[in-house]
Amino acid sequence: MIFSFLAIFRVLQCEFLIFHDFQFSQHTPGPTCFSPYSRS
């Protein structure tokens, strides 16, 4: 129960970070939290 809640919170946080990066730095088209290594 707590694990699923944390997972959902993690996903929402990732989506927020992706939206934030896409809004302020549009040179990063990929999701940053899922692929932090391929960031150019």
CHARMM-style PDB file with segment names, atoms N, HN, CA, C and O in Angstrom:
ATOM      1  N   MET     1       0.842  -1.201   0.000  1.00  0.00      PROA
ATOM      2  CA  MET     1       0.000   0.000   0.000  1.00  0.00      PROA
ATOM      3  C   MET     1       0.878   1.253   0.000  1.00  0.00      PROA
ATOM      4  O   MET     1       0.723   2.137  -0.842  1.00  0.00      PROA
ATOM      5  N   ILE     2       1.792   1.309   0.950  1.00  0.00      PROA
ATOM      6  HN  ILE     2       1.918   0.591   1.635  1.00  0.00      PROA
ATOM      7  CA  ILE     2       2.686   2.464   1.027  1.00  0.00      PROA
ATOM      8  C   ILE     2       3.618   2.482  -0.179  1.00  0.00      PROA
ATOM      9  O   ILE     2       3.960   3.545  -0.697  1.00  0.00      PROA
ATOM     10  N   PHE     3       4.028   1.285  -0.622  1.00  0.00      PROA
ATOM     11  HN  PHE     3       3.750   0.422  -0.201  1.00  0.00      PROA
ATOM     12  CA  PHE     3       4.934   1.197  -1.768  1.00  0.00      PROA
ATOM     13  C   PHE     3       4.258   1.725  -3.028  1.00  0.00      PROA
ATOM     14  O   PHE     3       4.873   2.445  -3.814  1.00  0.00      PROA
ATOM     15  N   SER     4       2.998   1.368  -3.216  1.00  0.00      PROA
ATOM     16  HN  SER     4       2.498   0.783  -2.578  1.00  0.00      PROA
ATOM     17  CA  SER     4       2.280   1.832  -4.406  1.00  0.00      PROA
ATOM     18  C   SER     4       2.073   3.341  -4.341  1.00  0.00      PROA
ATOM     19  O   SER     4       2.134   4.026  -5.362  1.00  0.00      PROA
ATOM     20  N   PHE     5       1.829   3.857  -3.137  1.00  0.00      PROA
ATOM     21  HN  PHE     5       1.781   3.300  -2.308  1.00  0.00      PROA
ATOM     22  CA  PHE     5       1.672   5.301  -2.973  1.00  0.00      PROA
ATOM     23  C   PHE     5       2.965   6.027  -3.328  1.00  0.00      PROA
ATOM     24  O   PHE     5       2.944   7.054  -4.006  1.00  0.00      PROA
ATOM     25  N   LEU     6       4.083   5.488  -2.868  1.00  0.00      PROA
ATOM     26  HN  LEU     6       4.100   4.654  -2.317  1.00  0.00      PROA
ATOM     27  CA  LEU     6       5.376   6.090  -3.179  1.00  0.00      PROA
ATOM     28  C   LEU     6       5.672   5.998  -4.669  1.00  0.00      PROA
ATOM     29  O   LEU     6       6.259   6.910  -5.251  1.00  0.00      PROA
ATOM     30  N   ALA     7       5.261   4.890  -5.283  1.00  0.00      PROA
ATOM     31  HN  ALA     7       4.784   4.149  -4.810  1.00  0.00      PROA
ATOM     32  CA  ALA     7       5.481   4.725  -6.720  1.00  0.00      PROA
ATOM     33  C   ALA     7       4.681   5.765  -7.503  1.00  0.00      PROA
ATOM     34  O   ALA     7       5.195   6.370  -8.443  1.00  0.00      PROA
ATOM     35  N   ILE     8       3.434   5.966  -7.117  1.00  0.00      PROA
ATOM     36  HN  ILE     8       3.017   5.474  -6.353  1.00  0.00      PROA
ATOM     37  CA  ILE     8       2.593   6.965  -7.782  1.00  0.00      PROA
ATOM     38  C   ILE     8       3.172   8.361  -7.580  1.00  0.00      PROA
ATOM     39  O   ILE     8       3.203   9.168  -8.509  1.00  0.00      PROA
ATOM     40  N   PHE     9       3.630   8.642  -6.358  1.00  0.00      PROA
ATOM     41  HN  PHE     9       3.605   7.986  -5.603  1.00  0.00      PROA
ATOM     42  CA  PHE     9       4.227   9.942  -6.077  1.00  0.00      PROA
ATOM     43  C   PHE     9       5.485  10.145  -6.904  1.00  0.00      PROA
ATOM     44  O   PHE     9       5.752  11.243  -7.393  1.00  0.00      PROA
ATOM     45  N   ARG    10       6.257   9.072  -7.056  1.00  0.00      PROA
ATOM     46  HN  ARG    10       6.040   8.180  -6.659  1.00  0.00      PROA
ATOM     47  CA  ARG    10       7.489   9.119  -7.846  1.00  0.00      PROA
ATOM     48  C   ARG    10       7.179   9.433  -9.307  1.00  0.00      PROA
ATOM     49  O   ARG    10       7.856  10.250  -9.932  1.00  0.00      PROA
ATOM     50  N   VAL    11       6.149   8.777  -9.845  1.00  0.00      PROA
ATOM     51  HN  VAL    11       5.600   8.113  -9.338  1.00  0.00      PROA
ATOM     52  CA  VAL    11       5.759   8.999 -11.238  1.00  0.00      PROA
ATOM     53  C   VAL    11       5.285  10.434 -11.440  1.00  0.00      PROA
ATOM     54  O   VAL    11       5.645  11.082 -12.422  1.00  0.00      PROA
ATOM     55  N   LEU    12       4.469  10.929 -10.496  1.00  0.00      PROA
ATOM     56  HN  LEU    12       4.176  10.402  -9.698  1.00  0.00      PROA
ATOM     57  CA  LEU    12       3.989  12.300 -10.605  1.00  0.00      PROA
ATOM     58  C   LEU    12       5.143  13.283 -10.518  1.00  0.00      PROA
ATOM     59  O   LEU    12       5.156  14.294 -11.220  1.00  0.00      PROA
ATOM     60  N   GLN    13       6.110  12.989  -9.660  1.00  0.00      PROA
ATOM     61  HN  GLN    13       6.099  12.167  -9.090  1.00  0.00      PROA
ATOM     62  CA  GLN    13       7.277  13.850  -9.528  1.00  0.00      PROA
ATOM     63  C   GLN    13       8.091  13.843 -10.816  1.00  0.00      PROA
ATOM     64  O   GLN    13       8.574  14.887 -11.254  1.00  0.00      PROA
ATOM     65  N   CYS    14       8.242  12.667 -11.422  1.00  0.00      PROA
ATOM     66  HN  CYS    14       7.850  11.819 -11.066  1.00  0.00      PROA
ATOM     67  CA  CYS    14       8.975  12.557 -12.683  1.00  0.00      PROA
ATOM     68  C   CYS    14       8.266  13.339 -13.779  1.00  0.00      PROA
ATOM     69  O   CYS    14       8.910  14.036 -14.564  1.00  0.00      PROA
ATOM     70  N   GLU    15       6.935  13.225 -13.835  1.00  0.00      PROA
ATOM     71  HN  GLU    15       6.412  12.659 -13.198  1.00  0.00      PROA
ATOM     72  CA  GLU    15       6.185  13.951 -14.854  1.00  0.00      PROA
ATOM     73  C   GLU    15       6.328  15.452 -14.655  1.00  0.00      PROA
ATOM     74  O   GLU    15       6.427  16.207 -15.622  1.00  0.00      PROA
ATOM     75  N   PHE    16       6.337  15.879 -13.397  1.00  0.00      PROA
ATOM     76  HN  PHE    16       6.256  15.265 -12.611  1.00  0.00      PROA
ATOM     77  CA  PHE    16       6.509  17.302 -13.112  1.00  0.00      PROA
ATOM     78  C   PHE    16       7.889  17.775 -13.543  1.00  0.00      PROA
ATOM     79  O   PHE    16       8.032  18.860 -14.106  1.00  0.00      PROA
ATOM     80  N   LEU    17       8.906  16.958 -13.278  1.00  0.00      PROA
ATOM     81  HN  LEU    17       8.790  16.077 -12.821  1.00  0.00      PROA
ATOM     82  CA  LEU    17      10.267  17.318 -13.670  1.00  0.00      PROA
ATOM     83  C   LEU    17      10.410  17.354 -15.185  1.00  0.00      PROA
ATOM     84  O   LEU    17      11.088  18.225 -15.731  1.00  0.00      PROA
ATOM     85  N   ILE    18       9.761  16.395 -15.869  1.00  0.00      PROA
ATOM     86  HN  ILE    18       9.210  15.688 -15.425  1.00  0.00      PROA
ATOM     87  CA  ILE    18       9.802  16.363 -17.333  1.00  0.00      PROA
ATOM     88  C   ILE    18       9.128  17.611 -17.899  1.00  0.00      PROA
ATOM     89  O   ILE    18       9.647  18.240 -18.820  1.00  0.00      PROA
ATOM     90  N   PHE    19       7.979  17.960 -17.347  1.00  0.00      PROA
ATOM     91  HN  PHE    19       7.557  17.448 -16.598  1.00  0.00      PROA
ATOM     92  CA  PHE    19       7.262  19.149 -17.806  1.00  0.00      PROA
ATOM     93  C   PHE    19       8.083  20.400 -17.531  1.00  0.00      PROA
ATOM     94  O   PHE    19       8.132  21.309 -18.359  1.00  0.00      PROA
ATOM     95  N   HSD    20       8.726  20.448 -16.371  1.00  0.00      PROA
ATOM     96  HN  HSD    20       8.686  19.709 -15.698  1.00  0.00      PROA
ATOM     97  CA  HSD    20       9.537  21.604 -15.992  1.00  0.00      PROA
ATOM     98  C   HSD    20      10.711  21.758 -16.948  1.00  0.00      PROA
ATOM     99  O   HSD    20      10.995  22.859 -17.419  1.00  0.00      PROA
ATOM    100  N   ASP    21      11.392  20.652 -17.232  1.00  0.00      PROA
ATOM    101  HN  ASP    21      11.161  19.757 -16.849  1.00  0.00      PROA
ATOM    102  CA  ASP    21      12.534  20.695 -18.146  1.00  0.00      PROA
ATOM    103  C   ASP    21      12.086  21.038 -19.562  1.00  0.00      PROA
ATOM    104  O   ASP    21      12.772  21.771 -20.275  1.00  0.00      PROA
ATOM    105  N   PHE    22      10.932  20.506 -19.970  1.00  0.00      PROA
ATOM    106  HN  PHE    22      10.375  19.910 -19.392  1.00  0.00      PROA
ATOM    107  CA  PHE    22      10.435  20.774 -21.316  1.00  0.00      PROA
ATOM    108  C   PHE    22      10.016  22.234 -21.460  1.00  0.00      PROA
ATOM    109  O   PHE    22      10.138  22.820 -22.536  1.00  0.00      PROA
ATOM    110  N   GLN    23       9.521  22.814 -20.370  1.00  0.00      PROA
ATOM    111  HN  GLN    23       9.422  22.337 -19.496  1.00  0.00      PROA
ATOM    112  CA  GLN    23       9.039  24.184 -20.430  1.00  0.00      PROA
ATOM    113  C   GLN    23      10.192  25.183 -20.436  1.00  0.00      PROA
ATOM    114  O   GLN    23      10.148  26.181 -21.155  1.00  0.00      PROA
ATOM    115  N   PHE    24      11.219  24.918 -19.638  1.00  0.00      PROA
ATOM    116  HN  PHE    24      11.255  24.107 -19.054  1.00  0.00      PROA
ATOM    117  CA  PHE    24      12.281  25.901 -19.471  1.00  0.00      PROA
ATOM    118  C   PHE    24      13.522  25.585 -20.297  1.00  0.00      PROA
ATOM    119  O   PHE    24      14.329  26.472 -20.571  1.00  0.00      PROA
ATOM    120  N   SER    25      13.676  24.333 -20.691  1.00  0.00      PROA
ATOM    121  HN  SER    25      13.020  23.611 -20.469  1.00  0.00      PROA
ATOM    122  CA  SER    25      14.810  23.978 -21.553  1.00  0.00      PROA
ATOM    123  C   SER    25      14.330  22.985 -22.596  1.00  0.00      PROA
ATOM    124  O   SER    25      14.346  21.777 -22.364  1.00  0.00      PROA
ATOM    125  N   GLN    26      13.908  23.486 -23.727  1.00  0.00      PROA
ATOM    126  HN  GLN    26      13.895  24.468 -23.915  1.00  0.00      PROA
ATOM    127  CA  GLN    26      13.257  22.643 -24.725  1.00  0.00      PROA
ATOM    128  C   GLN    26      14.262  21.893 -25.578  1.00  0.00      PROA
ATOM    129  O   GLN    26      13.881  21.284 -26.578  1.00  0.00      PROA
ATOM    130  N   HSD    27      15.538  21.919 -25.210  1.00  0.00      PROA
ATOM    131  HN  HSD    27      15.847  22.413 -24.398  1.00  0.00      PROA
ATOM    132  CA  HSD    27      16.540  21.164 -25.952  1.00  0.00      PROA
ATOM    133  C   HSD    27      16.648  19.739 -25.432  1.00  0.00      PROA
ATOM    134  O   HSD    27      17.456  18.957 -25.934  1.00  0.00      PROA
ATOM    135  N   THR    28      15.833  19.388 -24.419  1.00  0.00      PROA
ATOM    136  HN  THR    28      15.177  20.023 -24.012  1.00  0.00      PROA
ATOM    137  CA  THR    28      15.836  18.022 -23.898  1.00  0.00      PROA
ATOM    138  C   THR    28      14.488  17.384 -24.195  1.00  0.00      PROA
ATOM    139  O   THR    28      13.554  17.546 -23.410  1.00  0.00      PROA
ATOM    140  N   PRO    29      14.356  16.657 -25.312  1.00  0.00      PROA
ATOM    141  CA  PRO    29      13.079  16.090 -25.724  1.00  0.00      PROA
ATOM    142  C   PRO    29      12.706  14.824 -24.967  1.00  0.00      PROA
ATOM    143  O   PRO    29      11.529  14.468 -24.900  1.00  0.00      PROA
ATOM    144  N   GLY    30      13.704  14.133 -24.391  1.00  0.00      PROA
ATOM    145  HN  GLY    30      14.659  14.423 -24.446  1.00  0.00      PROA
ATOM    146  CA  GLY    30      13.425  12.871 -23.723  1.00  0.00      PROA
ATOM    147  C   GLY    30      13.101  13.064 -22.254  1.00  0.00      PROA
ATOM    148  O   GLY    30      13.407  14.112 -21.685  1.00  0.00      PROA
ATOM    149  N   PRO    31      12.487  12.066 -21.635  1.00  0.00      PROA
ATOM    150  CA  PRO    31      12.213  12.098 -20.201  1.00  0.00      PROA
ATOM    151  C   PRO    31      13.512  12.059 -19.407  1.00  0.00      PROA
ATOM    152  O   PRO    31      14.364  11.205 -19.650  1.00  0.00      PROA
ATOM    153  N   THR    32      13.664  12.973 -18.468  1.00  0.00      PROA
ATOM    154  HN  THR    32      12.971  13.667 -18.270  1.00  0.00      PROA
ATOM    155  CA  THR    32      14.943  13.127 -17.787  1.00  0.00      PROA
ATOM    156  C   THR    32      15.082  12.146 -16.629  1.00  0.00      PROA
ATOM    157  O   THR    32      16.187  11.694 -16.332  1.00  0.00      PROA
ATOM    158  N   CYS    33      13.977  11.814 -15.973  1.00  0.00      PROA
ATOM    159  HN  CYS    33      13.078  12.181 -16.214  1.00  0.00      PROA
ATOM    160  CA  CYS    33      14.086  10.966 -14.788  1.00  0.00      PROA
ATOM    161  C   CYS    33      14.273   9.501 -15.183  1.00  0.00      PROA
ATOM    162  O   CYS    33      14.835   8.721 -14.414  1.00  0.00      PROA
ATOM    163  N   PHE    34      13.808   9.120 -16.377  1.00  0.00      PROA
ATOM    164  HN  PHE    34      13.352   9.754 -17.002  1.00  0.00      PROA
ATOM    165  CA  PHE    34      13.965   7.741 -16.814  1.00  0.00      PROA
ATOM    166  C   PHE    34      15.292   7.537 -17.536  1.00  0.00      PROA
ATOM    167  O   PHE    34      15.838   6.434 -17.532  1.00  0.00      PROA
ATOM    168  N   SER    35      15.807   8.584 -18.149  1.00  0.00      PROA
ATOM    169  HN  SER    35      15.364   9.481 -18.152  1.00  0.00      PROA
ATOM    170  CA  SER    35      17.091   8.472 -18.845  1.00  0.00      PROA
ATOM    171  C   SER    35      17.975   9.668 -18.498  1.00  0.00      PROA
ATOM    172  O   SER    35      18.160  10.559 -19.328  1.00  0.00      PROA
ATOM    173  N   PRO    36      18.517   9.699 -17.295  1.00  0.00      PROA
ATOM    174  CA  PRO    36      19.346  10.838 -16.873  1.00  0.00      PROA
ATOM    175  C   PRO    36      20.731  10.801 -17.491  1.00  0.00      PROA
ATOM    176  O   PRO    36      21.483  11.770 -17.378  1.00  0.00      PROA
ATOM    177  N   TYR    37      21.088   9.678 -18.155  1.00  0.00      PROA
ATOM    178  HN  TYR    37      20.478   8.891 -18.246  1.00  0.00      PROA
ATOM    179  CA  TYR    37      22.440   9.529 -18.681  1.00  0.00      PROA
ATOM    180  C   TYR    37      22.547  10.107 -20.087  1.00  0.00      PROA
ATOM    181  O   TYR    37      23.613  10.572 -20.491  1.00  0.00      PROA
ATOM    182  N   SER    38      21.440  10.079 -20.832  1.00  0.00      PROA
ATOM    183  HN  SER    38      20.574   9.702 -20.503  1.00  0.00      PROA
ATOM    184  CA  SER    38      21.480  10.534 -22.219  1.00  0.00      PROA
ATOM    185  C   SER    38      21.067  11.996 -22.308  1.00  0.00      PROA
ATOM    186  O   SER    38      20.376  12.395 -23.246  1.00  0.00      PROA
ATOM    187  N   ARG    39      21.486  12.786 -21.343  1.00  0.00      PROA
ATOM    188  HN  ARG    39      22.047  12.462 -20.581  1.00  0.00      PROA
ATOM    189  CA  ARG    39      21.114  14.194 -21.320  1.00  0.00      PROA
ATOM    190  C   ARG    39      22.214  15.009 -21.979  1.00  0.00      PROA
ATOM    191  O   ARG    39      23.370  14.948 -21.560  1.00  0.00      PROA
ATOM    192  N   SER    40      21.867  15.762 -22.995  1.00  0.00      PROA
ATOM    193  HN  SER    40      20.928  15.812 -23.336  1.00  0.00      PROA
ATOM    194  CA  SER    40      22.880  16.527 -23.714  1.00  0.00      PROA
ATOM    195  C   SER    40      22.628  18.019 -23.548  1.00  0.00      PROA
ATOM    196  OT1 SER    40      23.378  18.835 -24.083  1.00  0.00      PROA
TER     197      SER     40
END
